[in-house]
PDB file of C-alpha atoms in Angstrom:
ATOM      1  CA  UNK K  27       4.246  28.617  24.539  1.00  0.00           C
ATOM      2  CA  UNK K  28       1.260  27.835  22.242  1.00  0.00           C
ATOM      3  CA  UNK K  29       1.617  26.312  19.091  1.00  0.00           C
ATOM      4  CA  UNK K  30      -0.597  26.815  15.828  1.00  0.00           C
ATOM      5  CA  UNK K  31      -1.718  23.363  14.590  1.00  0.00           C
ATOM      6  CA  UNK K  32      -0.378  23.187  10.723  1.00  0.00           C
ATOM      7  CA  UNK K  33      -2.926  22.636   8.260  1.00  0.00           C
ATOM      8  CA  UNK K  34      -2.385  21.426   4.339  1.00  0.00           C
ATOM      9  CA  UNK K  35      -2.706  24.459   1.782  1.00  0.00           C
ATOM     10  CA  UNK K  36      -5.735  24.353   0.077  1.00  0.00           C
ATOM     11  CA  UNK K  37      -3.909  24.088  -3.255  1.00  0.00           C
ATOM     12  CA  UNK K  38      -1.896  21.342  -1.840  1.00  0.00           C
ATOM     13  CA  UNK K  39      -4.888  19.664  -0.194  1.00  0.00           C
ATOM     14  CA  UNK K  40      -6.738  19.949  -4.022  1.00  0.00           C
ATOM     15  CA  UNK K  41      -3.735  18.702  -5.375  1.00  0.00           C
ATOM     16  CA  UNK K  42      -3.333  15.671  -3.314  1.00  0.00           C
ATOM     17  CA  UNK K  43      -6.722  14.654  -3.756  1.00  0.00           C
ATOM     18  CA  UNK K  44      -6.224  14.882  -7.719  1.00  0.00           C
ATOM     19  CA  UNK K  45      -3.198  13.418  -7.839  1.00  0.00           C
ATOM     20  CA  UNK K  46      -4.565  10.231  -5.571  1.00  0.00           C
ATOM     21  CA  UNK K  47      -8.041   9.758  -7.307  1.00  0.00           C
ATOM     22  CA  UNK K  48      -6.100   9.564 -10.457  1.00  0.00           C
ATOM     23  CA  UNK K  49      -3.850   6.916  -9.314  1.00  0.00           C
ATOM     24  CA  UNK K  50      -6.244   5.148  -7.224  1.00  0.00           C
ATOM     25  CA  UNK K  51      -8.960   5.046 -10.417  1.00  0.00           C
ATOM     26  CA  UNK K  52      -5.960   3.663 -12.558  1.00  0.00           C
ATOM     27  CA  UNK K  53      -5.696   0.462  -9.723  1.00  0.00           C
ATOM     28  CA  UNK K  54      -9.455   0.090  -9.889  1.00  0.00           C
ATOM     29  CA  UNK K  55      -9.444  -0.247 -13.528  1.00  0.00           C
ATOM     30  CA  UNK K  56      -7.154  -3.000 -12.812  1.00  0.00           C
ATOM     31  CA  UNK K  57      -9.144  -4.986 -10.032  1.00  0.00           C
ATOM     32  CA  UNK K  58     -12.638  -4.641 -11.988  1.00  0.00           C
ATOM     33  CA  UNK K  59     -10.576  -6.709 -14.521  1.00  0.00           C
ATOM     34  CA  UNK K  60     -10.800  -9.672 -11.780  1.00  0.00           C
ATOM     35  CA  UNK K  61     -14.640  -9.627 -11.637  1.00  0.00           C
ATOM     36  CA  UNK K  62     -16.354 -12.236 -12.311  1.00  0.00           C
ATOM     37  CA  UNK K  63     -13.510 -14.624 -11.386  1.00  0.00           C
ATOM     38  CA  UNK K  64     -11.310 -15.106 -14.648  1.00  0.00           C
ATOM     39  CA  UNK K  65      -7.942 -17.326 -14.254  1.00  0.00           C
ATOM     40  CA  UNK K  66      -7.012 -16.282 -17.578  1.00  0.00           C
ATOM     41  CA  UNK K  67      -6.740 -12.593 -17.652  1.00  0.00           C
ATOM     42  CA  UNK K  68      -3.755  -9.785 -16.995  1.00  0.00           C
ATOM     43  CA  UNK K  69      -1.583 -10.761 -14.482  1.00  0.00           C
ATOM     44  CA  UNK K  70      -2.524 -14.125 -14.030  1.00  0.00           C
ATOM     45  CA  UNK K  71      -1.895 -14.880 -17.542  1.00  0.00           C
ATOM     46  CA  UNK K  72       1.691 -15.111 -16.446  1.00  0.00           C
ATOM     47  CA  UNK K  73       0.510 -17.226 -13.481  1.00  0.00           C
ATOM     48  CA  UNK K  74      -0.605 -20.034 -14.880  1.00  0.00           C
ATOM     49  CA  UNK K  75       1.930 -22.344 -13.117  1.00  0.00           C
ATOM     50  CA  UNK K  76       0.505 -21.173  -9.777  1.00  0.00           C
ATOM     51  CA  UNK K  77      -3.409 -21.425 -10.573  1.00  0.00           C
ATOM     52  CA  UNK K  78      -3.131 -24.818 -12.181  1.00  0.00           C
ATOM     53  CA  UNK K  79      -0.377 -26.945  -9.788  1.00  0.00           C
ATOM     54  CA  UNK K  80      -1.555 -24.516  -6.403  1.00  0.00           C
ATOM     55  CA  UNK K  81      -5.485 -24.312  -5.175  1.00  0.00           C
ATOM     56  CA  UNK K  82      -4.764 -22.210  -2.678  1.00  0.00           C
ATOM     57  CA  UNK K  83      -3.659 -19.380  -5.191  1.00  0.00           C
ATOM     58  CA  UNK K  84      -6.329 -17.846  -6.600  1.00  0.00           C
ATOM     59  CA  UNK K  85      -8.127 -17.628  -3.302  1.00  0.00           C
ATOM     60  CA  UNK K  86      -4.897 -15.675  -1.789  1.00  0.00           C
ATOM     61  CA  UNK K  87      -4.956 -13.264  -5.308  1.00  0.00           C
ATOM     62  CA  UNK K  88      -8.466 -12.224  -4.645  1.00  0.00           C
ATOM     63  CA  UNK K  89      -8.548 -11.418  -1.278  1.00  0.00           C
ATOM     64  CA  UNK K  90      -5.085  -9.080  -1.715  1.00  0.00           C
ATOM     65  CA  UNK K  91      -6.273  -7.801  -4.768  1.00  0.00           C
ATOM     66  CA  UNK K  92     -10.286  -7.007  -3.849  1.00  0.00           C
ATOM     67  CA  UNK K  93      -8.936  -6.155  -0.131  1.00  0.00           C
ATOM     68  CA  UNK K  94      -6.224  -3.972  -1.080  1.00  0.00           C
ATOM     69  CA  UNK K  95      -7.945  -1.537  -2.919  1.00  0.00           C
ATOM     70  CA  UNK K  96     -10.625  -0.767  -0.012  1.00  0.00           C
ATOM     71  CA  UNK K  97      -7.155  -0.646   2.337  1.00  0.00           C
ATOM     72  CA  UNK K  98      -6.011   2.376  -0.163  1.00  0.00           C
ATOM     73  CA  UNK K  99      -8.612   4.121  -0.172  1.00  0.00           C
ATOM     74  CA  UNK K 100      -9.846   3.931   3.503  1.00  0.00           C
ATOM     75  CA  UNK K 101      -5.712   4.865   4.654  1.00  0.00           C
ATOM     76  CA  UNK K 102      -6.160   8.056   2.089  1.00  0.00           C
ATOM     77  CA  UNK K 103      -8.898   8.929   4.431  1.00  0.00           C
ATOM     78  CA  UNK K 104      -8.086   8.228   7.924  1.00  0.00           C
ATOM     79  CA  UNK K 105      -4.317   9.683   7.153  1.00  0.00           C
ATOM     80  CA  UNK K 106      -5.345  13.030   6.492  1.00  0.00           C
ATOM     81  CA  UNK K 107      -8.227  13.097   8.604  1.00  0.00           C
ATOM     82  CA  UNK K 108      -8.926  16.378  10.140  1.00  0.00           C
ATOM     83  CA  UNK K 109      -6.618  18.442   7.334  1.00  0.00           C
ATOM     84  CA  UNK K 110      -9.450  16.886   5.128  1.00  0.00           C
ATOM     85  CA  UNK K 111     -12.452  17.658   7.516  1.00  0.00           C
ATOM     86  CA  UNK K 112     -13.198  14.020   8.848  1.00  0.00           C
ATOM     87  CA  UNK K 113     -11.991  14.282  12.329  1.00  0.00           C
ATOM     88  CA  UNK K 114     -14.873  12.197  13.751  1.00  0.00           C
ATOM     89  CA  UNK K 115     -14.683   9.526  10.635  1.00  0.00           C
ATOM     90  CA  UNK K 116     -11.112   9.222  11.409  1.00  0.00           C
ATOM     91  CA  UNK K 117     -11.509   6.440  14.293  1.00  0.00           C
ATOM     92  CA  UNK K 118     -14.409   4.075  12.481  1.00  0.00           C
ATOM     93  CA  UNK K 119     -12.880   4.530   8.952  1.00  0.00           C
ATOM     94  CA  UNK K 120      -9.324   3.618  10.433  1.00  0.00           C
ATOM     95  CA  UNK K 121     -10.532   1.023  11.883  1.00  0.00           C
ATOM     96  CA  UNK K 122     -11.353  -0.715   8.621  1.00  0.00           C
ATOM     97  CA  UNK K 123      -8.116   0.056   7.074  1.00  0.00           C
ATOM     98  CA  UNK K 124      -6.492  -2.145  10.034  1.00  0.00           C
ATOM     99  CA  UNK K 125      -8.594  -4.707  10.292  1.00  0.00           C
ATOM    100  CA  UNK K 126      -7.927  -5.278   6.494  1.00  0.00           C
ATOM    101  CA  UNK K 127      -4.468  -5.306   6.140  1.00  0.00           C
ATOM    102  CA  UNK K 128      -3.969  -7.256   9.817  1.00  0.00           C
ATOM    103  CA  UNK K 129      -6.468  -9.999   8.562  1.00  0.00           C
ATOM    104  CA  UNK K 130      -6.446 -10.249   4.646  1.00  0.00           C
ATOM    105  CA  UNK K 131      -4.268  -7.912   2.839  1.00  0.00           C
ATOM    106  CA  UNK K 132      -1.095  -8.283   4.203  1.00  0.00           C
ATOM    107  CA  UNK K 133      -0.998 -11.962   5.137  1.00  0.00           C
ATOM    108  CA  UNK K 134      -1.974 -12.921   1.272  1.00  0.00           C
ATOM    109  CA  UNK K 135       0.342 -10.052   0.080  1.00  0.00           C
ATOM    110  CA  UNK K 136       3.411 -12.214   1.681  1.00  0.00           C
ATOM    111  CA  UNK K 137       2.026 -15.166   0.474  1.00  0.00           C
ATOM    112  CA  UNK K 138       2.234 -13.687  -2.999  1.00  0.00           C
ATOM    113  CA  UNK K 139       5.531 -12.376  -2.703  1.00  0.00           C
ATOM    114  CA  UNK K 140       6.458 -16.093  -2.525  1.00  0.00           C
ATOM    115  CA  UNK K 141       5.556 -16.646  -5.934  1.00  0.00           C
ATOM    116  CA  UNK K 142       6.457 -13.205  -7.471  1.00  0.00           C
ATOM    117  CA  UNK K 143       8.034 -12.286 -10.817  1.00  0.00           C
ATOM    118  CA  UNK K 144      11.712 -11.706 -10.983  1.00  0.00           C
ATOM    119  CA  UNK K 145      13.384 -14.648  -9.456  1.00  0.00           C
ATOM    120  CA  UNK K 146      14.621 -14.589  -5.570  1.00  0.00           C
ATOM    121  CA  UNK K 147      15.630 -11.012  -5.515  1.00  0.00           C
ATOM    122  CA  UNK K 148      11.799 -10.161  -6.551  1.00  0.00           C
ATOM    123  CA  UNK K 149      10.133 -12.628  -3.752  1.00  0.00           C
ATOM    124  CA  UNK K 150      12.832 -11.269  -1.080  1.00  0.00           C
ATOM    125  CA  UNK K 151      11.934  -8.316  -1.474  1.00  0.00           C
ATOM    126  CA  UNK K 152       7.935  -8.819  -1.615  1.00  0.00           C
ATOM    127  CA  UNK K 153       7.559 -10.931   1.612  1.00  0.00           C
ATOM    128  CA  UNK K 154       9.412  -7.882   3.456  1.00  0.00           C
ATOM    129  CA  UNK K 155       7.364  -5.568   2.329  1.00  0.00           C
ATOM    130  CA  UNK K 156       4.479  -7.429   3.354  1.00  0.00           C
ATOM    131  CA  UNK K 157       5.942  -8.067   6.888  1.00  0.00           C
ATOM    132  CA  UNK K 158       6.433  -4.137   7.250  1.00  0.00           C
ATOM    133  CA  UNK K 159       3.247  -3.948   5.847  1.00  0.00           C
ATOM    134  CA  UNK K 160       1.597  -5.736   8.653  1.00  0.00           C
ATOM    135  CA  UNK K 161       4.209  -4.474  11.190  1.00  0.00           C
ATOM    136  CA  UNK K 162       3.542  -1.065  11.266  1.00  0.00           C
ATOM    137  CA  UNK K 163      -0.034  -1.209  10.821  1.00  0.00           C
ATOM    138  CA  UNK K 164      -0.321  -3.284  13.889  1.00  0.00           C
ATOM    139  CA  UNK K 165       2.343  -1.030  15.715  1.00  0.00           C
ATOM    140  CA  UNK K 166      -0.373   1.565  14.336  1.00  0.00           C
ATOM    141  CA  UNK K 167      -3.442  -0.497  16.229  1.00  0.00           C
ATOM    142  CA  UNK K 168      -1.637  -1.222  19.218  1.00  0.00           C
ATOM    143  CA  UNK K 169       0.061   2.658  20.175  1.00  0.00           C
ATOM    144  CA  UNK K 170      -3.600   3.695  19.016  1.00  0.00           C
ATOM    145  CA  UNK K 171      -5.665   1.109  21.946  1.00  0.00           C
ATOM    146  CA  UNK K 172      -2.470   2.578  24.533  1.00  0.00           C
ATOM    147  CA  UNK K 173      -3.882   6.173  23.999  1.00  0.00           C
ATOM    148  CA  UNK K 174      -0.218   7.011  22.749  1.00  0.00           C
ATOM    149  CA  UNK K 175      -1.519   9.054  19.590  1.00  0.00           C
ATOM    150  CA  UNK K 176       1.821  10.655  18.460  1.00  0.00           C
ATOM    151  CA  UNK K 177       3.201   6.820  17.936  1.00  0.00           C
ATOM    152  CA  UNK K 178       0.179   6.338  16.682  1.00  0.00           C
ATOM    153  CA  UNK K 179       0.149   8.904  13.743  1.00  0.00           C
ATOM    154  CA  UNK K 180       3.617   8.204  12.735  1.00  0.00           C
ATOM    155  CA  UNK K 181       3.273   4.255  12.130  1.00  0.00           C
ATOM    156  CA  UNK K 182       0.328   5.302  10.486  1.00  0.00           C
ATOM    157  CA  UNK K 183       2.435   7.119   7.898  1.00  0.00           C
ATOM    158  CA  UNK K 184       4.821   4.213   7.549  1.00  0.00           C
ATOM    159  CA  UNK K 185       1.935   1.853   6.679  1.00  0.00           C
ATOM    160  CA  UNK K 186       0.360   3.977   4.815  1.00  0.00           C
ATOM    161  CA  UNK K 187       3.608   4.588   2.762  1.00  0.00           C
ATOM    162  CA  UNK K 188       4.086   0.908   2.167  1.00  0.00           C
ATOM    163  CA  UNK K 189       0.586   0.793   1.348  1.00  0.00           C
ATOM    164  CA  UNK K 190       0.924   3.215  -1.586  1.00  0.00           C
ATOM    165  CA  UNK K 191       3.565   0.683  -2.826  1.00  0.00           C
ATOM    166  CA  UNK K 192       0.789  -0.482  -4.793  1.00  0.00           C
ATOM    167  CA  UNK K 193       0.711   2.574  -6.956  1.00  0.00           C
ATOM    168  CA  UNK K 194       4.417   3.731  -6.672  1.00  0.00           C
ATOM    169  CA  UNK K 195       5.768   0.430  -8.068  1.00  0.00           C
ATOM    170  CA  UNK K 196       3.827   0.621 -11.083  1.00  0.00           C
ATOM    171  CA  UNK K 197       4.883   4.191 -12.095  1.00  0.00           C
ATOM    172  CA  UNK K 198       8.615   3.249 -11.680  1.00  0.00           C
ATOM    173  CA  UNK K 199       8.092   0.707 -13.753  1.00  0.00           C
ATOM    174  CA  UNK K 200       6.284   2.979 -16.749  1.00  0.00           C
ATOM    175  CA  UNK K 201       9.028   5.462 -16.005  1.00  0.00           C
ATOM    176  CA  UNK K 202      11.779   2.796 -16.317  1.00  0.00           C
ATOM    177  CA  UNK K 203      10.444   0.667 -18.951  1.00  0.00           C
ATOM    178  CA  UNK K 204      10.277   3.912 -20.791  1.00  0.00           C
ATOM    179  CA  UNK K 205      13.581   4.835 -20.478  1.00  0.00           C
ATOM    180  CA  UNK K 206      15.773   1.625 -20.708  1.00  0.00           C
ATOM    181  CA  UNK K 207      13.575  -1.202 -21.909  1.00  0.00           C
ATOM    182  CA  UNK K 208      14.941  -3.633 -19.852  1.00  0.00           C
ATOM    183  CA  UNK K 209      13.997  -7.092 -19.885  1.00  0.00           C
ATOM    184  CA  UNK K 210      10.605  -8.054 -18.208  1.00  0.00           C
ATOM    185  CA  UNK K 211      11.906  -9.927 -15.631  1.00  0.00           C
ATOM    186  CA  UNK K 212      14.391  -7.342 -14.750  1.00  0.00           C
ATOM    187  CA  UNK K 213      11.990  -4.747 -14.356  1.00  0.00           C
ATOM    188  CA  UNK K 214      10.326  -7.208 -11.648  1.00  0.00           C
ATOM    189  CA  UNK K 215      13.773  -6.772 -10.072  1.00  0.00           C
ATOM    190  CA  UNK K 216      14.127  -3.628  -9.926  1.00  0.00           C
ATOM    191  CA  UNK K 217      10.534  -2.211  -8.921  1.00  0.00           C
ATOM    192  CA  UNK K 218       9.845  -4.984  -6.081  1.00  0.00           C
ATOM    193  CA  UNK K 219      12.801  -2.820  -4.446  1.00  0.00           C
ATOM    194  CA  UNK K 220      11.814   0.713  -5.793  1.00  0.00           C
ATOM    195  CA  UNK K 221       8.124   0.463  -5.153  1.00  0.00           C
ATOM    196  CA  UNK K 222       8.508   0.515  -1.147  1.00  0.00           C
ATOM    197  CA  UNK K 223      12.016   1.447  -0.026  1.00  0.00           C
ATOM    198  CA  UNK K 224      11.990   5.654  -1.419  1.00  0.00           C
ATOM    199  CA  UNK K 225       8.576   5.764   0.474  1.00  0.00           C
ATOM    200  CA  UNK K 226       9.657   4.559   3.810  1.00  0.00           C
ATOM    201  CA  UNK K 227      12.744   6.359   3.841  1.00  0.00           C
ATOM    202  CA  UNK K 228      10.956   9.924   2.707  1.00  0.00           C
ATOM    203  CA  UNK K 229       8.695   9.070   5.711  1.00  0.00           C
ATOM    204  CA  UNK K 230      11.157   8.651   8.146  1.00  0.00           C
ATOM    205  CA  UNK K 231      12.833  11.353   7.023  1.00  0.00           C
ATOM    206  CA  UNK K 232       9.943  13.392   7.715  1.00  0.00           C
ATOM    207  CA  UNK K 233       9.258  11.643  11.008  1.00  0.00           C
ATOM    208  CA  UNK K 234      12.925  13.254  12.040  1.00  0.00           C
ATOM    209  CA  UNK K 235      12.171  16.614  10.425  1.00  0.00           C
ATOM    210  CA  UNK K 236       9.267  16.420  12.712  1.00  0.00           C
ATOM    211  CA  UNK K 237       7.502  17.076   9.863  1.00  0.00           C
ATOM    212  CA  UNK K 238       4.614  14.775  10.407  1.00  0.00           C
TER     213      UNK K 238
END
């Protein structure tokens, strides 16, 4: 029986690519704030414990922080690939979005999480994340360099949806700051959870559906 290869709708497709390049301009808006090196701006004005008593912290920051927002945008690409007419970029541009999270993004991502806001709930919940992270991208690498594609595609999706962590944990937190005004640290709490867990489980869900 032949089967007809599902494509995105166009309005879908337009909307995805909207709804992305706003999100992903808002998080580079944030990174440009890191260049030139300043210890004493945004987030790591709350870090000051860490940059003065730890060396090794600022060097960990940067790399997840300037690393991280290449890894976004090169996983919006090689995801959708041929739906978004870069079937032969697909392999090289993949490539990169491995190699960055394998190497830099996810190894000082878990280092982070060590340190993170919110007490031990917060940095529990942070260095999972960033052993998924580097879990199923590598699963991702590995099914990929076995030729087994369909494993391949679907831990693609379930790094990629940890990945996007980045931008779904800050619009919980607008959303829920905005409704409750909780405390700051609670917020930390609550999003370090929120930010990762809905994605991975709407993925797998899909997985099942055979949706993706």
């Amino acid at each position: 029986m032949l089967t007809t290869k599902k494509h995105i709708p166009f309005f879908l497709k337009t909307l995805l690519i909207a709804g992305f390049g706003y999100f992903f301009w808002l998080m580079l808006k944030i990174t440009l704030e890191y260049i030139p090196f300043n210890p004493n701006v945004s987030f790591l004005m709350i870090k000051q414990t860490e940059v003065q008593d730890r060396p090794e912290y600022l060097p960990f920051f940067y790399t997840h922080v300037y690393t991280s927002i290449f890894v976004l945008i090169s996983g919006f690409l090689a995801i959708l690939r041929k739906d978004f007419g870069f079937k032969n970029f697909h392999k090289n541009i993949g490539k990169i979005y491995i190699f960055m999270i394998l190497i830099f993004a996810a190894p000082s991502g878990i280092y982070m999480g060590l340190f993170a806001n919110g007490g031990f709930l917060s940095k529990i919940s942070f260095v999972i994340l960033g052993f998924l992270w580097w879990l199923t991208t590598y699963k991702a690498y590995r099914s990929a360099r076995q030729k087994r594609f369909k494993e391949h595609k679907q831990w693609m999706w379930r790094s990629f949806a940890l990945t996007l962590s980045a931008l779904t944990l800050r619009i919980w937190k607008v959303i829920i700051v905005y409704l409750f005004h909780p405390n700051p640290m609670d917020v930390y709490q609550i999003i370090a959870w929120l930010g990762w867990i809905p994605n991975i489980l709407l993925i797998e869900y899909l997985i099942t559906k055979k949706q993706i």
